[in-house]
């Protein structure tokens, strides 16, 4: 008998999630309810969304997503508390526009984490506490251009963030989340960071692998990252999976009106391989989330350049694609 939906097919493996927003809940609510067991707010829980100005909290949009999830028995991944992007400048500046002291930044960071995490305690079961703090640069460990790094330096601000989040909700599972986690050099840096947290007993429970891939991605690199990070005794979540139908760096003006047959097949094959690997490692993996519900609403239609992209399992009409058939049939 064919499997009815993704969440059902994967119930003995891991949660199956989608990144959503209130508009997607309107247009795709039924599909989300029938195919997924977990949701993540695409933007609604980021610092710029929940605290655009100091002490001015705006939770309406995040609440909509959380309430939808609770009403429909879906889990919620919290994303994200500390990130150099999509964060109001106010966090790092005093009234004169100069950088605040490290002490002031920690006070503000604690206040933010406390307010957001406590609001959703018992509703959000895990948090991406830190997003993208490791550098992509050769010979650079952490992202030195981040205002957090500039003001606080090193690993300390992350350790404090994990501690504050743990104090705010001791039951929540706390993650370090990043992209390019399959790049050998970056993998080592992330491992070094996670190991340092573990050695100091910092409350970090998992590694979030974003998994924004292109159709020429080499799956064996993903396996190495899963093995290395989970050797620290932490959980792995795939947090933002999508597969661009363009190759890595293929930004030469190519812009397909529809998903070409050959690329559709390569994409489906790659999704198949990735899910085969994830299933084989289900003891290490707690959740797999797609970054978006369907091709029409994917951020990849605007990144890294504006062009049509088709990175997900459902087309813009919410119809399952060949990639969906491959993921659900095993
Ligand atoms: C990063 C962030 C996500 C999202 C994507 C693009 O991966 O973690 O929150 O902003 O970029 O949508």
mmCIF file of C-alpha atoms and ligand atoms in Angstrom:
data_model
loop_
_atom_site.group_PDB
_atom_site.id
_atom_site.type_symbol
_atom_site.label_atom_id
_atom_site.label_comp_id
_atom_site.label_asym_id
_atom_site.label_seq_id
_atom_site.Cartn_x
_atom_site.Cartn_y
_atom_site.Cartn_z
ATOM 1 C CA UNK A 1 0.000 0.000 0.000
ATOM 2 C CA UNK A 2 1.281 3.471 -0.842
ATOM 3 C CA UNK A 3 2.133 5.699 2.083
ATOM 4 C CA UNK A 4 -0.371 8.422 2.776
ATOM 5 C CA UNK A 5 1.924 11.297 3.614
ATOM 6 C CA UNK A 6 5.469 12.211 4.557
ATOM 7 C CA UNK A 7 4.948 12.477 8.311
ATOM 8 C CA UNK A 8 3.338 9.033 8.332
ATOM 9 C CA UNK A 9 6.053 7.520 6.137
ATOM 10 C CA UNK A 10 8.753 8.894 8.424
ATOM 11 C CA UNK A 11 7.103 8.452 11.809
ATOM 12 C CA UNK A 12 9.639 5.822 12.900
ATOM 13 C CA UNK A 13 12.516 7.925 11.575
ATOM 14 C CA UNK A 14 12.363 11.642 12.384
ATOM 15 C CA UNK A 15 10.060 14.660 12.396
ATOM 16 C CA UNK A 16 9.332 16.051 8.932
ATOM 17 C CA UNK A 17 9.061 19.836 8.955
ATOM 18 C CA UNK A 18 8.528 22.868 6.752
ATOM 19 C CA UNK A 19 9.469 26.510 7.218
ATOM 20 C CA UNK A 20 6.276 28.556 7.055
ATOM 21 C CA UNK A 21 4.850 32.035 7.595
ATOM 22 C CA UNK A 22 1.287 33.264 8.163
ATOM 23 C CA UNK A 23 0.644 33.716 4.412
ATOM 24 C CA UNK A 24 1.765 30.154 3.660
ATOM 25 C CA UNK A 25 -0.536 28.899 6.411
ATOM 26 C CA UNK A 26 -3.418 30.587 4.560
ATOM 27 C CA UNK A 27 -2.612 29.126 1.146
ATOM 28 C CA UNK A 28 -1.111 25.793 2.190
ATOM 29 C CA UNK A 29 -2.527 25.018 5.633
ATOM 30 C CA UNK A 30 -4.196 21.799 4.513
ATOM 31 C CA UNK A 31 -1.020 20.514 2.885
ATOM 32 C CA UNK A 32 1.042 21.335 5.979
ATOM 33 C CA UNK A 33 -1.420 19.520 8.214
ATOM 34 C CA UNK A 34 -1.494 16.467 5.989
ATOM 35 C CA UNK A 35 2.218 16.080 5.148
ATOM 36 C CA UNK A 36 4.294 17.457 8.034
ATOM 37 C CA UNK A 37 4.808 16.892 11.745
ATOM 38 C CA UNK A 38 6.806 20.050 12.499
ATOM 39 C CA UNK A 39 7.056 23.701 11.481
ATOM 40 C CA UNK A 40 9.663 26.452 11.749
ATOM 41 C CA UNK A 41 8.938 30.169 11.381
ATOM 42 C CA UNK A 42 10.712 31.285 8.219
ATOM 43 C CA UNK A 43 11.355 34.797 9.585
ATOM 44 C CA UNK A 44 8.804 35.460 12.317
ATOM 45 C CA UNK A 45 10.947 34.557 15.355
ATOM 46 C CA UNK A 46 14.099 36.318 14.254
ATOM 47 C CA UNK A 47 15.249 39.252 16.359
ATOM 48 C CA UNK A 48 14.222 41.867 13.783
ATOM 49 C CA UNK A 49 10.705 40.398 13.741
ATOM 50 C CA UNK A 50 10.040 39.954 17.464
ATOM 51 C CA UNK A 51 11.991 42.924 18.822
ATOM 52 C CA UNK A 52 12.457 45.453 15.986
ATOM 53 C CA UNK A 53 13.280 48.203 18.486
ATOM 54 C CA UNK A 54 14.530 48.045 22.033
ATOM 55 C CA UNK A 55 11.818 46.684 24.350
ATOM 56 C CA UNK A 56 9.216 46.821 21.562
ATOM 57 C CA UNK A 57 8.077 43.240 21.160
ATOM 58 C CA UNK A 58 5.866 42.147 18.256
ATOM 59 C CA UNK A 59 4.761 38.543 18.544
ATOM 60 C CA UNK A 60 1.600 38.500 16.419
ATOM 61 C CA UNK A 61 3.035 36.724 13.384
ATOM 62 C CA UNK A 62 5.059 34.196 15.365
ATOM 63 C CA UNK A 63 2.014 33.527 17.553
ATOM 64 C CA UNK A 64 -0.059 32.739 14.469
ATOM 65 C CA UNK A 65 2.377 30.039 13.434
ATOM 66 C CA UNK A 66 2.703 28.624 16.950
ATOM 67 C CA UNK A 67 -1.066 28.560 17.482
ATOM 68 C CA UNK A 68 -1.596 26.846 14.120
ATOM 69 C CA UNK A 69 0.968 24.230 15.123
ATOM 70 C CA UNK A 70 -0.576 23.613 18.543
ATOM 71 C CA UNK A 71 -4.094 23.331 17.104
ATOM 72 C CA UNK A 72 -2.894 20.767 14.598
ATOM 73 C CA UNK A 73 -0.511 18.745 16.736
ATOM 74 C CA UNK A 74 2.647 19.882 14.992
ATOM 75 C CA UNK A 75 5.962 20.440 16.748
ATOM 76 C CA UNK A 76 7.644 23.839 16.539
ATOM 77 C CA UNK A 77 11.370 24.447 16.018
ATOM 78 C CA UNK A 78 12.379 27.903 17.262
ATOM 79 C CA UNK A 79 14.547 29.918 14.864
ATOM 80 C CA UNK A 80 16.650 31.893 15.827
ATOM 81 C CA UNK A 81 17.888 33.807 18.897
ATOM 82 C CA UNK A 82 21.381 35.087 18.144
ATOM 83 C CA UNK A 83 22.348 35.896 14.560
ATOM 84 C CA UNK A 84 24.346 38.677 12.894
ATOM 85 C CA UNK A 85 21.596 39.055 10.229
ATOM 86 C CA UNK A 86 17.981 40.174 10.519
ATOM 87 C CA UNK A 87 18.722 41.790 13.866
ATOM 88 C CA UNK A 88 18.000 45.461 14.573
ATOM 89 C CA UNK A 89 21.074 47.664 14.787
ATOM 90 C CA UNK A 90 19.736 49.015 18.077
ATOM 91 C CA UNK A 91 20.970 45.861 19.819
ATOM 92 C CA UNK A 92 24.600 46.792 19.280
ATOM 93 C CA UNK A 93 24.459 50.603 19.560
ATOM 94 C CA UNK A 94 24.086 53.262 22.236
ATOM 95 C CA UNK A 95 22.101 56.482 21.808
ATOM 96 C CA UNK A 96 25.063 58.190 20.155
ATOM 97 C CA UNK A 97 25.389 55.362 17.647
ATOM 98 C CA UNK A 98 28.596 53.951 19.117
ATOM 99 C CA UNK A 99 29.041 50.250 19.877
ATOM 100 C CA UNK A 100 27.784 49.290 23.331
ATOM 101 C CA UNK A 101 30.052 47.576 25.845
ATOM 102 C CA UNK A 102 30.144 43.829 26.026
ATOM 103 C CA UNK A 103 28.290 43.963 29.383
ATOM 104 C CA UNK A 104 25.451 45.974 27.851
ATOM 105 C CA UNK A 105 25.185 43.622 24.893
ATOM 106 C CA UNK A 106 24.995 40.633 27.246
ATOM 107 C CA UNK A 107 22.257 42.335 29.269
ATOM 108 C CA UNK A 108 20.236 43.024 26.111
ATOM 109 C CA UNK A 109 20.881 39.563 24.729
ATOM 110 C CA UNK A 110 19.727 37.945 27.991
ATOM 111 C CA UNK A 111 16.599 40.091 28.069
ATOM 112 C CA UNK A 112 15.764 39.136 24.472
ATOM 113 C CA UNK A 113 16.386 35.422 24.958
ATOM 114 C CA UNK A 114 14.479 35.390 28.239
ATOM 115 C CA UNK A 115 11.421 37.100 26.808
ATOM 116 C CA UNK A 116 11.205 35.068 23.621
ATOM 117 C CA UNK A 117 12.076 31.657 25.041
ATOM 118 C CA UNK A 118 9.787 32.017 28.086
ATOM 119 C CA UNK A 119 6.881 33.124 25.903
ATOM 120 C CA UNK A 120 7.066 29.902 23.931
ATOM 121 C CA UNK A 121 8.188 27.537 26.709
ATOM 122 C CA UNK A 122 6.272 24.295 26.424
ATOM 123 C CA UNK A 123 5.288 25.195 22.851
ATOM 124 C CA UNK A 124 8.630 25.422 21.070
ATOM 125 C CA UNK A 125 10.561 22.211 21.818
ATOM 126 C CA UNK A 126 13.950 23.240 20.429
ATOM 127 C CA UNK A 127 15.784 26.447 19.550
ATOM 128 C CA UNK A 128 18.455 27.406 17.059
ATOM 129 C CA UNK A 129 20.177 29.483 19.721
ATOM 130 C CA UNK A 130 23.109 30.530 17.543
ATOM 131 C CA UNK A 131 22.933 30.878 13.775
ATOM 132 C CA UNK A 132 25.947 31.021 11.437
ATOM 133 C CA UNK A 133 28.713 32.207 13.776
ATOM 134 C CA UNK A 134 31.462 30.149 12.133
ATOM 135 C CA UNK A 135 33.422 31.754 9.298
ATOM 136 C CA UNK A 136 33.534 30.609 5.671
ATOM 137 C CA UNK A 137 36.926 32.240 5.235
ATOM 138 C CA UNK A 138 40.150 30.286 4.978
ATOM 139 C CA UNK A 139 42.186 30.625 8.180
ATOM 140 C CA UNK A 140 39.346 32.383 9.992
ATOM 141 C CA UNK A 141 37.616 30.403 12.744
ATOM 142 C CA UNK A 142 34.667 32.559 13.765
ATOM 143 C CA UNK A 143 32.843 35.207 11.737
ATOM 144 C CA UNK A 144 34.857 38.259 12.796
ATOM 145 C CA UNK A 145 32.612 40.648 10.862
ATOM 146 C CA UNK A 146 29.633 39.823 13.117
ATOM 147 C CA UNK A 147 28.782 42.652 15.519
ATOM 148 C CA UNK A 148 28.555 40.045 18.281
ATOM 149 C CA UNK A 149 32.130 39.026 17.607
ATOM 150 C CA UNK A 150 33.319 42.610 17.282
ATOM 151 C CA UNK A 151 31.897 43.577 20.659
ATOM 152 C CA UNK A 152 32.331 40.351 22.614
ATOM 153 C CA UNK A 153 35.042 38.404 20.799
ATOM 154 C CA UNK A 154 35.374 34.638 20.595
ATOM 155 C CA UNK A 155 33.060 31.947 21.863
ATOM 156 C CA UNK A 156 31.899 33.631 25.046
ATOM 157 C CA UNK A 157 28.757 35.302 23.651
ATOM 158 C CA UNK A 158 27.575 31.963 22.348
ATOM 159 C CA UNK A 159 28.213 30.210 25.656
ATOM 160 C CA UNK A 160 26.210 32.887 27.434
ATOM 161 C CA UNK A 161 23.397 32.628 24.903
ATOM 162 C CA UNK A 162 23.098 28.878 25.461
ATOM 163 C CA UNK A 163 23.143 29.367 29.235
ATOM 164 C CA UNK A 164 20.477 32.099 29.109
ATOM 165 C CA UNK A 165 18.263 29.981 26.838
ATOM 166 C CA UNK A 166 18.648 26.972 29.121
ATOM 167 C CA UNK A 167 17.716 29.057 32.158
ATOM 168 C CA UNK A 168 14.661 30.424 30.345
ATOM 169 C CA UNK A 169 13.382 26.965 29.381
ATOM 170 C CA UNK A 170 15.333 24.035 30.852
ATOM 171 C CA UNK A 171 13.259 21.577 28.810
ATOM 172 C CA UNK A 172 14.090 23.063 25.400
ATOM 173 C CA UNK A 173 16.716 21.388 23.228
ATOM 174 C CA UNK A 174 19.340 23.912 22.182
ATOM 175 C CA UNK A 175 21.063 23.913 18.782
ATOM 176 C CA UNK A 176 23.975 25.496 16.989
ATOM 177 C CA UNK A 177 22.779 26.001 13.366
ATOM 178 C CA UNK A 178 24.852 26.699 10.242
ATOM 179 C CA UNK A 179 25.145 26.284 6.445
ATOM 180 C CA UNK A 180 27.958 24.720 4.386
ATOM 181 C CA UNK A 181 28.376 22.229 7.226
ATOM 182 C CA UNK A 182 29.550 19.721 4.586
ATOM 183 C CA UNK A 183 32.513 21.847 3.563
ATOM 184 C CA UNK A 184 35.512 19.959 5.047
ATOM 185 C CA UNK A 185 37.195 23.045 6.524
ATOM 186 C CA UNK A 186 34.000 24.524 7.926
ATOM 187 C CA UNK A 187 32.998 21.124 9.303
ATOM 188 C CA UNK A 188 36.199 21.062 11.358
ATOM 189 C CA UNK A 189 35.586 24.564 12.679
ATOM 190 C CA UNK A 190 32.031 23.745 13.714
ATOM 191 C CA UNK A 191 33.262 20.570 15.376
ATOM 192 C CA UNK A 192 35.899 22.561 17.244
ATOM 193 C CA UNK A 193 33.205 24.973 18.475
ATOM 194 C CA UNK A 194 30.782 22.254 19.536
ATOM 195 C CA UNK A 195 33.548 20.301 21.246
ATOM 196 C CA UNK A 196 34.606 23.356 23.165
ATOM 197 C CA UNK A 197 30.996 23.813 24.371
ATOM 198 C CA UNK A 198 30.778 20.174 25.420
ATOM 199 C CA UNK A 199 34.128 20.332 27.246
ATOM 200 C CA UNK A 200 32.846 23.306 29.238
ATOM 201 C CA UNK A 201 29.463 21.730 29.941
ATOM 202 C CA UNK A 202 27.610 24.420 28.039
ATOM 203 C CA UNK A 203 23.975 23.311 27.533
ATOM 204 C CA UNK A 204 24.059 22.567 23.813
ATOM 205 C CA UNK A 205 22.082 19.563 22.663
ATOM 206 C CA UNK A 206 22.361 19.527 18.921
ATOM 207 C CA UNK A 207 23.827 20.631 15.628
ATOM 208 C CA UNK A 208 21.511 22.111 13.019
ATOM 209 C CA UNK A 209 22.641 21.411 9.452
ATOM 210 C CA UNK A 210 20.854 23.851 7.159
ATOM 211 C CA UNK A 211 21.463 21.788 3.990
ATOM 212 C CA UNK A 212 20.815 24.405 1.303
ATOM 213 C CA UNK A 213 22.115 22.326 -1.604
ATOM 214 C CA UNK A 214 22.586 22.589 -5.353
ATOM 215 C CA UNK A 215 21.937 19.763 -7.829
ATOM 216 C CA UNK A 216 25.669 18.979 -8.051
ATOM 217 C CA UNK A 217 26.034 18.350 -4.295
ATOM 218 C CA UNK A 218 28.156 15.387 -3.127
ATOM 219 C CA UNK A 219 26.133 13.431 -0.543
ATOM 220 C CA UNK A 220 29.176 11.683 0.945
ATOM 221 C CA UNK A 221 30.182 14.987 2.541
ATOM 222 C CA UNK A 222 26.874 15.083 4.426
ATOM 223 C CA UNK A 223 27.544 11.663 5.885
ATOM 224 C CA UNK A 224 30.912 12.828 7.224
ATOM 225 C CA UNK A 225 29.314 15.789 8.968
ATOM 226 C CA UNK A 226 26.550 13.710 10.552
ATOM 227 C CA UNK A 227 29.138 11.238 11.851
ATOM 228 C CA UNK A 228 31.551 13.844 13.147
ATOM 229 C CA UNK A 229 29.039 16.051 14.955
ATOM 230 C CA UNK A 230 27.079 13.202 16.460
ATOM 231 C CA UNK A 231 30.316 11.676 17.802
ATOM 232 C CA UNK A 232 29.993 14.412 20.449
ATOM 233 C CA UNK A 233 26.812 12.792 21.723
ATOM 234 C CA UNK A 234 24.520 15.497 20.354
ATOM 235 C CA UNK A 235 21.420 15.279 18.181
ATOM 236 C CA UNK A 236 21.427 16.250 14.504
ATOM 237 C CA UNK A 237 18.599 18.242 12.938
ATOM 238 C CA UNK A 238 18.431 18.967 9.225
ATOM 239 C CA UNK A 239 16.974 22.446 9.540
ATOM 240 C CA UNK A 240 16.617 24.148 6.135
ATOM 241 C CA UNK A 241 16.777 21.543 3.371
ATOM 242 C CA UNK A 242 16.274 22.548 -0.254
ATOM 243 C CA UNK A 243 17.976 21.643 -3.547
ATOM 244 C CA UNK A 244 18.464 24.451 -6.054
ATOM 245 C CA UNK A 245 18.083 23.208 -9.626
ATOM 246 C CA UNK A 246 21.121 25.307 -10.569
ATOM 247 C CA UNK A 247 24.667 24.094 -10.014
ATOM 248 C CA UNK A 248 26.894 25.666 -7.402
ATOM 249 C CA UNK A 249 28.043 29.046 -8.722
ATOM 250 C CA UNK A 250 25.924 28.750 -11.880
ATOM 251 C CA UNK A 251 24.995 32.428 -11.923
ATOM 252 C CA UNK A 252 25.382 33.107 -15.621
ATOM 253 C CA UNK A 253 21.966 34.519 -16.414
ATOM 254 C CA UNK A 254 20.384 31.070 -16.710
ATOM 255 C CA UNK A 255 16.726 31.327 -15.700
ATOM 256 C CA UNK A 256 14.310 28.463 -16.431
ATOM 257 C CA UNK A 257 10.621 29.181 -16.971
ATOM 258 C CA UNK A 258 9.739 25.646 -15.975
ATOM 259 C CA UNK A 259 11.731 22.884 -14.309
ATOM 260 C CA UNK A 260 13.642 21.145 -17.144
ATOM 261 C CA UNK A 261 13.196 17.379 -17.354
ATOM 262 C CA UNK A 262 16.894 16.561 -16.956
ATOM 263 C CA UNK A 263 17.304 18.750 -13.891
ATOM 264 C CA UNK A 264 14.050 17.447 -12.439
ATOM 265 C CA UNK A 265 15.478 13.920 -12.631
ATOM 266 C CA UNK A 266 18.830 14.869 -11.112
ATOM 267 C CA UNK A 267 17.059 16.669 -8.281
ATOM 268 C CA UNK A 268 14.748 13.717 -7.585
ATOM 269 C CA UNK A 269 17.724 11.360 -7.601
ATOM 270 C CA UNK A 270 19.618 13.577 -5.166
ATOM 271 C CA UNK A 271 16.643 13.842 -2.788
ATOM 272 C CA UNK A 272 16.397 10.059 -2.953
ATOM 273 C CA UNK A 273 20.074 9.636 -2.041
ATOM 274 C CA UNK A 274 19.895 12.181 0.765
ATOM 275 C CA UNK A 275 16.832 10.569 2.343
ATOM 276 C CA UNK A 276 18.402 7.125 2.008
ATOM 277 C CA UNK A 277 21.365 8.415 3.992
ATOM 278 C CA UNK A 278 19.152 10.156 6.556
ATOM 279 C CA UNK A 279 17.045 7.034 7.101
ATOM 280 C CA UNK A 280 20.177 4.947 7.563
ATOM 281 C CA UNK A 281 21.219 7.423 10.276
ATOM 282 C CA UNK A 282 17.847 7.819 11.957
ATOM 283 C CA UNK A 283 19.352 7.051 15.382
ATOM 284 C CA UNK A 284 21.387 10.262 15.069
ATOM 285 C CA UNK A 285 18.756 12.501 13.476
ATOM 286 C CA UNK A 286 15.718 13.930 15.262
ATOM 287 C CA UNK A 287 14.192 16.162 12.600
ATOM 288 C CA UNK A 288 14.349 17.040 8.901
ATOM 289 C CA UNK A 289 12.867 20.390 7.839
ATOM 290 C CA UNK A 290 12.418 21.758 4.314
ATOM 291 C CA UNK A 291 13.021 25.486 3.877
ATOM 292 C CA UNK A 292 9.601 26.397 2.546
ATOM 293 C CA UNK A 293 6.416 24.613 1.558
ATOM 294 C CA UNK A 294 6.486 24.818 -2.229
ATOM 295 C CA UNK A 295 8.608 26.035 -5.143
ATOM 296 C CA UNK A 296 6.540 29.198 -5.540
ATOM 297 C CA UNK A 297 7.346 30.566 -2.089
ATOM 298 C CA UNK A 298 10.984 29.470 -1.833
ATOM 299 C CA UNK A 299 13.567 32.107 -0.902
ATOM 300 C CA UNK A 300 15.716 30.667 -3.736
ATOM 301 C CA UNK A 301 13.591 32.535 -6.292
ATOM 302 C CA UNK A 302 15.469 35.596 -5.039
ATOM 303 C CA UNK A 303 18.839 34.184 -3.937
ATOM 304 C CA UNK A 304 21.693 34.341 -4.844
ATOM 305 C CA UNK A 305 20.131 36.121 -7.842
ATOM 306 C CA UNK A 306 16.537 36.695 -8.918
ATOM 307 C CA UNK A 307 15.529 33.712 -11.063
ATOM 308 C CA UNK A 308 12.941 30.934 -11.065
ATOM 309 C CA UNK A 309 13.926 28.059 -8.870
ATOM 310 C CA UNK A 310 12.215 24.774 -8.064
ATOM 311 C CA UNK A 311 13.984 23.477 -4.952
ATOM 312 C CA UNK A 312 11.263 21.708 -2.934
ATOM 313 C CA UNK A 313 9.021 18.627 -3.060
ATOM 314 C CA UNK A 314 5.849 20.504 -4.086
ATOM 315 C CA UNK A 315 5.351 22.770 -7.092
ATOM 316 C CA UNK A 316 3.824 26.232 -6.814
ATOM 317 C CA UNK A 317 0.331 24.721 -6.956
ATOM 318 C CA UNK A 318 1.193 22.457 -4.006
ATOM 319 C CA UNK A 319 1.269 19.413 -6.295
ATOM 320 C CA UNK A 320 3.821 16.736 -5.372
ATOM 321 C CA UNK A 321 6.811 16.541 -7.766
ATOM 322 C CA UNK A 322 8.931 13.569 -8.776
ATOM 323 C CA UNK A 323 11.235 14.448 -5.846
ATOM 324 C CA UNK A 324 8.276 13.882 -3.502
ATOM 325 C CA UNK A 325 7.591 10.449 -4.999
ATOM 326 C CA UNK A 326 11.209 9.472 -4.442
ATOM 327 C CA UNK A 327 11.291 10.682 -0.850
ATOM 328 C CA UNK A 328 8.073 8.926 0.146
ATOM 329 C CA UNK A 329 8.757 5.612 -1.651
ATOM 330 C CA UNK A 330 11.300 3.468 0.164
HETATM 331 C C1 LIG B 1 19.631 31.272 6.510
HETATM 332 C C2 LIG B 1 18.803 31.439 7.765
HETATM 333 C C3 LIG B 1 17.346 31.259 7.491
HETATM 334 C C4 LIG B 1 16.917 31.968 6.243
HETATM 335 C C5 LIG B 1 17.740 31.519 5.095
HETATM 336 C C6 LIG B 1 17.208 32.180 3.862
HETATM 337 O O1 LIG B 1 19.805 29.976 6.155
HETATM 338 O O2 LIG B 1 19.164 30.555 8.796
HETATM 339 O O3 LIG B 1 16.628 31.777 8.564
HETATM 340 O O4 LIG B 1 17.058 33.358 6.397
HETATM 341 O O5 LIG B 1 19.074 31.892 5.381
HETATM 342 O O6 LIG B 1 15.811 32.194 3.828
#
